[in-house]
DNA sequence: TTTAATTTTTGACAAAGATCAAAAACAAAA
DNA sequence: TTTTGTTTTTGATCTTTGTCAAAAATTAAA
């Protein structure tokens, strides 16, 4: 399967585009390679690109009182960006950093906006992507609200074991909203 | 200002529709009145309606181990529904309950889908609403992740004092992810 | 009003998790 | 291999918040 097919077959999980719109969409994407620990997006800068992560892993994090708070991870087939900055056009408040060497596809906000005007169906696709991302975030939020540290870990182990396999524990702890020591202890007595 | 103008002027905060699309959209809305403590949506049932809250207040909550976990509030000019159920068509896992007697406007998912097909611009409007709702949720999520109970309360007091004025403390505590007693103590020593 | 019901606050104690510091384990490079 | 750097674990202690129970305050109803 070539790269175009890869991206397009994933998009079909959301909505099936006409051949013409598919082609137009694909023409707007540029390949990007980025390396472990590199920052894809830095707080303070305006993020005008949406990325599709073909291969690799990365994280979004905030700097709060000198500490890094990881709040999400991205893996294969995720759309990633600093949504706040991308949507509002304001400077990003978060950083996005590579956890592994990765291959991404990038589309600019301008190009995407132009596509919306040309192809209703592309806007529909994006509307559906937002719907799904919204409920995914909602789920995580509610989960975090009333679960204990142990339950959060067990949940993660069950739902997204790949995260634990590919991501340093320190990041995972902060992602779960607990200290690294607590996470380590939970792992110890399971 | 009559009711149609109220709804439409609010929608303009997101995207300005043509007169024709405005009219078509408005024709799909039905007025709903609901009373304090009533359940607008009950877990287990499928929610096929999206509501615009014209006047009043309500909350979304989950039942977990016999406890009610409030995870959001809705006030004037909010679009509300069980998004998970509305989007996926699966049974709702949450309940939506009136906190005050309220006036809402309801549109069915079928009607909205039909409008999407007829008017690209309506789908654009909804895409933009989702964008905004997504980043609003993201903000709340990150906030909850690294703030202490006291900071969360002070934040709420500053950002959304209306919540504290209109909502019983027990609901607010659960919304902040802390116990009612802790919230009461925080308020005491400020 | 007086009574009843509900909501909020207070107190005492328990538990979960955070923090600081150091040791151990692991990985990468020389 | 040894050395060096990084990540993870362990131990001791401190804080924050939760829980249970009862009192006080507030609101609604009779």
Short mmCIF file of N, CA, C and O in Angstrom, two decimals, chain B residues 1-111:
data_model
loop_
_atom_site.label_atom_id
_atom_site.label_comp_id
_atom_site.label_asym_id
_atom_site.label_seq_id
_atom_site.Cartn_x
_atom_site.Cartn_y
_atom_site.Cartn_z
N UNK B 1 -36.46 41.80 21.21
CA UNK B 1 -35.90 40.78 20.30
C UNK B 1 -36.76 39.52 20.39
O UNK B 1 -36.92 38.95 21.47
N UNK B 2 -37.29 39.07 19.27
CA UNK B 2 -38.09 37.84 19.33
C UNK B 2 -37.17 36.61 19.35
O UNK B 2 -35.96 36.71 19.27
N UNK B 3 -37.82 35.47 19.47
CA UNK B 3 -37.08 34.25 19.73
C UNK B 3 -36.17 33.85 18.58
O UNK B 3 -35.01 33.48 18.77
N UNK B 4 -36.69 33.95 17.39
CA UNK B 4 -35.89 33.60 16.23
C UNK B 4 -34.63 34.47 16.17
O UNK B 4 -33.53 33.98 15.95
N UNK B 5 -34.82 35.74 16.40
CA UNK B 5 -33.67 36.65 16.40
C UNK B 5 -32.66 36.27 17.47
O UNK B 5 -31.45 36.35 17.28
N UNK B 6 -33.17 35.85 18.60
CA UNK B 6 -32.30 35.45 19.71
C UNK B 6 -31.39 34.29 19.30
O UNK B 6 -30.17 34.36 19.42
N UNK B 7 -32.02 33.26 18.79
CA UNK B 7 -31.26 32.09 18.36
C UNK B 7 -30.29 32.45 17.24
O UNK B 7 -29.10 32.10 17.28
N UNK B 8 -30.79 33.19 16.26
CA UNK B 8 -29.96 33.49 15.10
C UNK B 8 -28.82 34.44 15.45
O UNK B 8 -27.71 34.31 14.93
N UNK B 9 -29.09 35.38 16.33
CA UNK B 9 -28.01 36.32 16.68
C UNK B 9 -26.90 35.57 17.42
O UNK B 9 -25.73 35.90 17.30
N UNK B 10 -27.30 34.57 18.15
CA UNK B 10 -26.27 33.77 18.83
C UNK B 10 -25.45 32.96 17.84
O UNK B 10 -24.23 32.85 17.95
N UNK B 11 -26.14 32.42 16.86
CA UNK B 11 -25.47 31.61 15.85
C UNK B 11 -24.44 32.44 15.08
O UNK B 11 -23.40 31.94 14.65
N UNK B 12 -24.71 33.72 14.96
CA UNK B 12 -23.78 34.61 14.26
C UNK B 12 -22.42 34.69 14.94
O UNK B 12 -21.44 35.08 14.31
N UNK B 13 -22.38 34.35 16.21
CA UNK B 13 -21.08 34.31 16.89
C UNK B 13 -20.18 33.24 16.29
O UNK B 13 -18.97 33.25 16.48
N UNK B 14 -20.80 32.27 15.62
CA UNK B 14 -20.03 31.18 15.03
C UNK B 14 -19.82 31.42 13.53
O UNK B 14 -18.71 31.39 13.04
N UNK B 15 -20.93 31.64 12.83
CA UNK B 15 -20.85 31.80 11.38
C UNK B 15 -22.13 32.45 10.90
O UNK B 15 -23.22 32.14 11.39
N UNK B 16 -22.01 33.33 9.92
CA UNK B 16 -23.20 34.04 9.43
C UNK B 16 -23.80 33.29 8.24
O UNK B 16 -23.14 33.08 7.22
N UNK B 17 -25.03 32.88 8.42
CA UNK B 17 -25.74 32.13 7.38
C UNK B 17 -26.46 33.08 6.43
O UNK B 17 -26.82 34.20 6.81
N UNK B 18 -26.73 32.60 5.22
CA UNK B 18 -27.59 33.34 4.29
C UNK B 18 -29.00 33.36 4.86
O UNK B 18 -29.37 32.51 5.68
N UNK B 19 -29.81 34.30 4.41
CA UNK B 19 -31.19 34.40 4.91
C UNK B 19 -31.95 33.10 4.67
O UNK B 19 -32.71 32.65 5.52
N UNK B 20 -31.70 32.52 3.52
CA UNK B 20 -32.43 31.31 3.16
C UNK B 20 -32.08 30.15 4.12
O UNK B 20 -32.96 29.46 4.63
N UNK B 21 -30.80 29.98 4.35
CA UNK B 21 -30.38 28.90 5.23
C UNK B 21 -30.86 29.16 6.66
O UNK B 21 -31.30 28.24 7.36
N UNK B 22 -30.78 30.42 7.07
CA UNK B 22 -31.28 30.80 8.39
C UNK B 22 -32.73 30.37 8.56
O UNK B 22 -33.10 29.77 9.56
N UNK B 23 -33.51 30.70 7.57
CA UNK B 23 -34.94 30.41 7.65
C UNK B 23 -35.16 28.90 7.71
O UNK B 23 -35.92 28.40 8.54
N UNK B 24 -34.44 28.18 6.84
CA UNK B 24 -34.59 26.72 6.80
C UNK B 24 -34.19 26.11 8.13
O UNK B 24 -34.85 25.20 8.65
N UNK B 25 -33.12 26.63 8.69
CA UNK B 25 -32.65 26.12 9.98
C UNK B 25 -33.69 26.39 11.05
O UNK B 25 -34.07 25.49 11.82
N UNK B 26 -34.17 27.60 11.06
CA UNK B 26 -35.13 27.96 12.12
C UNK B 26 -36.39 27.13 12.04
O UNK B 26 -36.95 26.73 13.06
N UNK B 27 -36.82 26.83 10.83
CA UNK B 27 -38.04 26.04 10.64
C UNK B 27 -37.91 24.64 11.25
O UNK B 27 -38.92 23.96 11.49
N UNK B 28 -36.69 24.19 11.45
CA UNK B 28 -36.49 22.83 12.00
C UNK B 28 -36.53 22.79 13.53
O UNK B 28 -36.55 21.73 14.12
N UNK B 29 -36.51 23.97 14.15
CA UNK B 29 -36.46 23.99 15.61
C UNK B 29 -37.87 23.99 16.21
O UNK B 29 -38.77 24.64 15.71
N UNK B 30 -38.00 23.24 17.28
CA UNK B 30 -39.26 23.20 18.02
C UNK B 30 -39.01 23.69 19.44
O UNK B 30 -38.00 23.34 20.06
N UNK B 31 -39.91 24.44 19.96
CA UNK B 31 -39.76 24.96 21.32
C UNK B 31 -40.07 23.87 22.34
O UNK B 31 -41.01 23.10 22.18
N UNK B 32 -39.28 23.82 23.38
CA UNK B 32 -39.46 22.83 24.45
C UNK B 32 -39.38 23.57 25.77
O UNK B 32 -38.47 24.37 25.99
N UNK B 33 -40.34 23.31 26.65
CA UNK B 33 -40.19 23.83 28.01
C UNK B 33 -40.01 22.66 28.96
O UNK B 33 -40.63 21.62 28.79
N UNK B 34 -39.11 22.83 29.90
CA UNK B 34 -38.84 21.74 30.83
C UNK B 34 -38.66 22.34 32.22
O UNK B 34 -38.23 23.49 32.36
N UNK B 35 -38.98 21.54 33.24
CA UNK B 35 -39.03 22.09 34.58
C UNK B 35 -37.93 21.55 35.49
O UNK B 35 -37.39 20.47 35.26
N UNK B 36 -37.63 22.33 36.47
CA UNK B 36 -36.60 22.02 37.46
C UNK B 36 -36.66 20.56 37.89
O UNK B 36 -37.74 20.04 38.18
N UNK B 37 -35.51 19.93 37.93
CA UNK B 37 -35.33 18.54 38.36
C UNK B 37 -35.74 17.49 37.32
O UNK B 37 -35.35 16.33 37.44
N UNK B 38 -36.50 17.89 36.33
CA UNK B 38 -36.90 16.99 35.25
C UNK B 38 -35.65 16.49 34.51
O UNK B 38 -34.65 17.20 34.43
N UNK B 39 -35.73 15.27 33.97
CA UNK B 39 -34.63 14.77 33.15
C UNK B 39 -34.93 14.99 31.67
O UNK B 39 -35.96 14.54 31.17
N UNK B 40 -34.05 15.69 31.01
CA UNK B 40 -34.22 15.94 29.58
C UNK B 40 -33.75 14.71 28.80
O UNK B 40 -34.34 14.32 27.80
N UNK B 41 -32.69 14.10 29.29
CA UNK B 41 -32.15 12.89 28.67
C UNK B 41 -31.80 11.92 29.78
O UNK B 41 -31.25 12.30 30.81
N UNK B 42 -32.14 10.64 29.54
CA UNK B 42 -31.91 9.62 30.56
C UNK B 42 -30.94 8.58 30.02
O UNK B 42 -31.03 8.19 28.86
N UNK B 43 -30.03 8.15 30.87
CA UNK B 43 -29.06 7.15 30.41
C UNK B 43 -29.80 5.91 29.92
O UNK B 43 -30.81 5.51 30.49
N UNK B 44 -29.27 5.31 28.87
CA UNK B 44 -29.90 4.11 28.32
C UNK B 44 -30.76 4.41 27.10
O UNK B 44 -30.95 3.56 26.24
N UNK B 45 -31.26 5.64 27.03
CA UNK B 45 -32.07 5.99 25.85
C UNK B 45 -31.19 6.67 24.80
O UNK B 45 -30.15 7.22 25.12
N UNK B 46 -31.63 6.59 23.57
CA UNK B 46 -30.87 7.20 22.49
C UNK B 46 -31.32 8.64 22.31
O UNK B 46 -32.51 8.92 22.23
N UNK B 47 -30.36 9.52 22.27
CA UNK B 47 -30.67 10.93 22.16
C UNK B 47 -30.53 11.39 20.71
O UNK B 47 -29.44 11.40 20.16
N UNK B 48 -31.67 11.72 20.10
CA UNK B 48 -31.66 12.10 18.69
C UNK B 48 -31.92 13.59 18.50
O UNK B 48 -32.26 14.04 17.41
N UNK B 49 -31.81 14.35 19.57
CA UNK B 49 -32.11 15.78 19.50
C UNK B 49 -30.90 16.59 19.98
O UNK B 49 -30.19 16.20 20.90
N UNK B 50 -30.72 17.70 19.31
CA UNK B 50 -29.75 18.70 19.78
C UNK B 50 -30.57 19.87 20.29
O UNK B 50 -31.54 20.27 19.66
N UNK B 51 -30.19 20.42 21.45
CA UNK B 51 -30.96 21.51 22.04
C UNK B 51 -30.15 22.79 22.08
O UNK B 51 -28.94 22.77 22.27
N UNK B 52 -30.87 23.87 21.91
CA UNK B 52 -30.29 25.19 22.16
C UNK B 52 -31.00 25.72 23.40
O UNK B 52 -32.23 25.78 23.44
N UNK B 53 -30.24 26.07 24.41
CA UNK B 53 -30.83 26.50 25.68
C UNK B 53 -31.02 28.01 25.65
O UNK B 53 -30.06 28.77 25.71
N UNK B 54 -32.29 28.41 25.54
CA UNK B 54 -32.58 29.84 25.43
C UNK B 54 -32.53 30.50 26.80
O UNK B 54 -31.97 31.57 26.97
N UNK B 55 -33.12 29.84 27.77
CA UNK B 55 -33.22 30.42 29.10
C UNK B 55 -33.23 29.29 30.12
O UNK B 55 -34.00 28.34 29.96
N UNK B 56 -32.38 29.38 31.14
CA UNK B 56 -32.41 28.36 32.18
C UNK B 56 -31.03 27.77 32.44
O UNK B 56 -30.02 28.34 32.06
N UNK B 57 -31.04 26.64 33.14
CA UNK B 57 -29.78 25.99 33.51
C UNK B 57 -30.00 24.50 33.65
O UNK B 57 -31.07 24.06 34.07
N UNK B 58 -28.98 23.72 33.28
CA UNK B 58 -29.08 22.28 33.44
C UNK B 58 -27.70 21.67 33.61
O UNK B 58 -26.69 22.38 33.55
N UNK B 59 -27.67 20.39 33.88
CA UNK B 59 -26.39 19.71 34.11
C UNK B 59 -26.39 18.35 33.46
O UNK B 59 -27.43 17.71 33.31
N UNK B 60 -25.20 17.88 33.11
CA UNK B 60 -25.03 16.52 32.64
C UNK B 60 -24.35 15.73 33.74
O UNK B 60 -23.41 16.22 34.35
N UNK B 61 -24.87 14.54 34.03
CA UNK B 61 -24.23 13.74 35.09
C UNK B 61 -24.26 12.26 34.79
O UNK B 61 -25.12 11.78 34.06
N UNK B 62 -23.27 11.57 35.35
CA UNK B 62 -23.18 10.12 35.26
C UNK B 62 -23.53 9.50 36.60
O UNK B 62 -23.26 10.09 37.65
N UNK B 63 -24.07 8.31 36.57
CA UNK B 63 -24.22 7.52 37.79
C UNK B 63 -23.06 6.55 37.90
O UNK B 63 -22.89 5.68 37.05
N UNK B 64 -22.25 6.71 38.92
CA UNK B 64 -21.10 5.81 39.11
C UNK B 64 -21.12 5.31 40.55
O UNK B 64 -21.04 6.10 41.49
N UNK B 65 -21.24 4.00 40.71
CA UNK B 65 -21.33 3.37 42.04
C UNK B 65 -22.35 4.11 42.91
O UNK B 65 -22.05 4.48 44.06
N UNK B 66 -23.50 4.33 42.37
CA UNK B 66 -24.56 4.96 43.16
C UNK B 66 -24.38 6.46 43.40
O UNK B 66 -25.18 7.09 44.07
N UNK B 67 -23.27 7.00 42.86
CA UNK B 67 -23.05 8.44 43.03
C UNK B 67 -23.28 9.17 41.72
O UNK B 67 -23.01 8.63 40.66
N UNK B 68 -23.73 10.40 41.85
CA UNK B 68 -23.91 11.23 40.65
C UNK B 68 -22.68 12.09 40.42
O UNK B 68 -22.26 12.84 41.29
N UNK B 69 -22.07 11.92 39.25
CA UNK B 69 -20.90 12.73 38.88
C UNK B 69 -21.33 13.77 37.85
O UNK B 69 -21.57 13.44 36.70
N UNK B 70 -21.43 15.01 38.28
CA UNK B 70 -21.78 16.09 37.35
C UNK B 70 -20.55 16.45 36.54
O UNK B 70 -19.49 16.70 37.12
N UNK B 71 -20.66 16.45 35.22
CA UNK B 71 -19.45 16.80 34.48
C UNK B 71 -19.57 18.04 33.62
O UNK B 71 -18.58 18.54 33.13
N UNK B 72 -20.77 18.56 33.47
CA UNK B 72 -20.89 19.87 32.84
C UNK B 72 -22.19 20.55 33.22
O UNK B 72 -23.14 19.91 33.68
N UNK B 73 -22.21 21.86 33.02
CA UNK B 73 -23.42 22.65 33.19
C UNK B 73 -23.74 23.33 31.87
O UNK B 73 -22.85 23.62 31.08
N UNK B 74 -25.01 23.56 31.63
CA UNK B 74 -25.42 24.34 30.48
C UNK B 74 -26.20 25.55 30.93
O UNK B 74 -27.01 25.46 31.86
N UNK B 75 -25.95 26.68 30.26
CA UNK B 75 -26.68 27.91 30.55
C UNK B 75 -27.16 28.54 29.25
O UNK B 75 -27.00 27.96 28.17
N UNK B 76 -27.69 29.74 29.36
CA UNK B 76 -28.22 30.46 28.20
C UNK B 76 -27.23 30.38 27.02
O UNK B 76 -26.03 30.59 27.19
N UNK B 77 -27.77 30.11 25.85
CA UNK B 77 -27.02 30.13 24.59
C UNK B 77 -26.05 28.97 24.41
O UNK B 77 -25.19 29.01 23.53
N UNK B 78 -26.19 27.95 25.23
CA UNK B 78 -25.38 26.75 25.00
C UNK B 78 -26.16 25.75 24.13
O UNK B 78 -27.38 25.64 24.23
N UNK B 79 -25.41 25.08 23.28
CA UNK B 79 -25.96 23.92 22.61
C UNK B 79 -25.74 22.73 23.53
O UNK B 79 -24.61 22.51 23.98
N UNK B 80 -26.79 22.00 23.81
CA UNK B 80 -26.63 20.87 24.71
C UNK B 80 -27.28 19.61 24.15
O UNK B 80 -28.27 19.68 23.42
N UNK B 81 -26.68 18.50 24.49
CA UNK B 81 -27.22 17.18 24.18
C UNK B 81 -26.26 16.19 24.81
O UNK B 81 -25.22 16.58 25.34
N UNK B 82 -26.62 14.92 24.78
CA UNK B 82 -25.62 13.92 25.11
C UNK B 82 -24.84 13.69 23.82
O UNK B 82 -25.27 12.92 22.96
N UNK B 83 -23.72 14.38 23.68
CA UNK B 83 -23.02 14.36 22.39
C UNK B 83 -22.65 12.94 21.99
O UNK B 83 -22.74 12.57 20.83
N UNK B 84 -22.25 12.15 22.95
CA UNK B 84 -21.86 10.78 22.61
C UNK B 84 -23.01 10.04 21.94
O UNK B 84 -22.85 9.41 20.89
N UNK B 85 -24.17 10.12 22.55
CA UNK B 85 -25.32 9.42 22.00
C UNK B 85 -25.79 10.05 20.69
O UNK B 85 -26.08 9.36 19.71
N UNK B 86 -25.84 11.35 20.66
CA UNK B 86 -26.31 12.08 19.47
C UNK B 86 -25.42 11.76 18.27
O UNK B 86 -25.90 11.54 17.17
N UNK B 87 -24.13 11.71 18.50
CA UNK B 87 -23.19 11.50 17.41
C UNK B 87 -23.14 10.04 16.97
O UNK B 87 -23.17 9.73 15.79
N UNK B 88 -23.07 9.14 17.93
CA UNK B 88 -22.89 7.73 17.57
C UNK B 88 -24.21 7.00 17.35
O UNK B 88 -24.23 5.93 16.75
N UNK B 89 -25.31 7.55 17.89
CA UNK B 89 -26.58 6.84 17.80
C UNK B 89 -26.72 5.72 18.80
O UNK B 89 -27.66 4.93 18.75
N UNK B 90 -25.75 5.63 19.72
CA UNK B 90 -25.83 4.61 20.77
C UNK B 90 -26.55 5.16 22.00
O UNK B 90 -26.67 6.37 22.15
N UNK B 91 -26.98 4.26 22.91
CA UNK B 91 -27.67 4.74 24.11
C UNK B 91 -26.79 5.69 24.93
O UNK B 91 -25.58 5.48 25.03
N UNK B 92 -27.40 6.69 25.49
CA UNK B 92 -26.67 7.66 26.31
C UNK B 92 -26.15 7.00 27.57
O UNK B 92 -26.78 6.08 28.12
N UNK B 93 -24.99 7.41 28.02
CA UNK B 93 -24.46 6.92 29.29
C UNK B 93 -24.59 7.99 30.36
O UNK B 93 -24.26 7.77 31.51
N UNK B 94 -25.10 9.13 29.95
CA UNK B 94 -25.27 10.21 30.93
C UNK B 94 -26.72 10.65 31.00
O UNK B 94 -27.53 10.29 30.16
N UNK B 95 -27.02 11.43 32.03
CA UNK B 95 -28.33 12.04 32.18
C UNK B 95 -28.19 13.55 32.08
O UNK B 95 -27.15 14.09 32.46
N UNK B 96 -29.23 14.18 31.58
CA UNK B 96 -29.24 15.64 31.57
C UNK B 96 -30.47 16.09 32.36
O UNK B 96 -31.59 15.66 32.06
N UNK B 97 -30.21 16.88 33.38
CA UNK B 97 -31.27 17.26 34.30
C UNK B 97 -31.38 18.78 34.41
O UNK B 97 -30.37 19.48 34.46
N UNK B 98 -32.59 19.25 34.49
CA UNK B 98 -32.85 20.67 34.62
C UNK B 98 -32.51 21.15 36.04
O UNK B 98 -32.90 20.52 37.01
N UNK B 99 -31.78 22.23 36.12
CA UNK B 99 -31.47 22.86 37.40
C UNK B 99 -32.44 24.00 37.66
O UNK B 99 -32.73 24.35 38.79
N UNK B 100 -32.96 24.56 36.57
CA UNK B 100 -33.99 25.59 36.67
C UNK B 100 -35.06 25.28 35.61
O UNK B 100 -34.79 24.57 34.66
N UNK B 101 -36.22 25.83 35.78
CA UNK B 101 -37.21 25.79 34.69
C UNK B 101 -36.57 26.46 33.48
O UNK B 101 -35.96 27.51 33.62
N UNK B 102 -36.69 25.82 32.33
CA UNK B 102 -35.93 26.31 31.17
C UNK B 102 -36.75 26.30 29.89
O UNK B 102 -37.72 25.57 29.74
N UNK B 103 -36.31 27.13 28.98
CA UNK B 103 -36.84 27.15 27.63
C UNK B 103 -35.75 26.71 26.68
O UNK B 103 -34.65 27.28 26.69
N UNK B 104 -36.05 25.71 25.87
CA UNK B 104 -35.06 25.20 24.93
C UNK B 104 -35.66 25.15 23.52
O UNK B 104 -36.88 25.19 23.35
N UNK B 105 -34.76 25.05 22.55
CA UNK B 105 -35.17 24.80 21.18
C UNK B 105 -34.51 23.52 20.72
O UNK B 105 -33.30 23.34 20.95
N UNK B 106 -35.30 22.66 20.11
CA UNK B 106 -34.82 21.32 19.79
C UNK B 106 -34.80 21.09 18.29
O UNK B 106 -35.71 21.51 17.57
N UNK B 107 -33.74 20.46 17.80
CA UNK B 107 -33.69 20.07 16.39
C UNK B 107 -33.29 18.60 16.34
O UNK B 107 -32.39 18.17 17.09
N UNK B 108 -33.95 17.83 15.47
CA UNK B 108 -33.64 16.40 15.43
C UNK B 108 -32.40 16.16 14.58
O UNK B 108 -32.05 16.96 13.70
N UNK B 109 -31.75 15.05 14.85
CA UNK B 109 -30.56 14.70 14.08
C UNK B 109 -30.91 14.51 12.61
O UNK B 109 -30.16 14.93 11.72
N UNK B 110 -32.06 13.91 12.35
CA UNK B 110 -32.50 13.73 10.96
C UNK B 110 -32.65 15.07 10.23
O UNK B 110 -32.19 15.22 9.11
N UNK B 111 -33.29 16.00 10.89
CA UNK B 111 -33.51 17.30 10.27
C UNK B 111 -32.17 17.98 10.03
O UNK B 111 -31.93 18.58 8.97
#
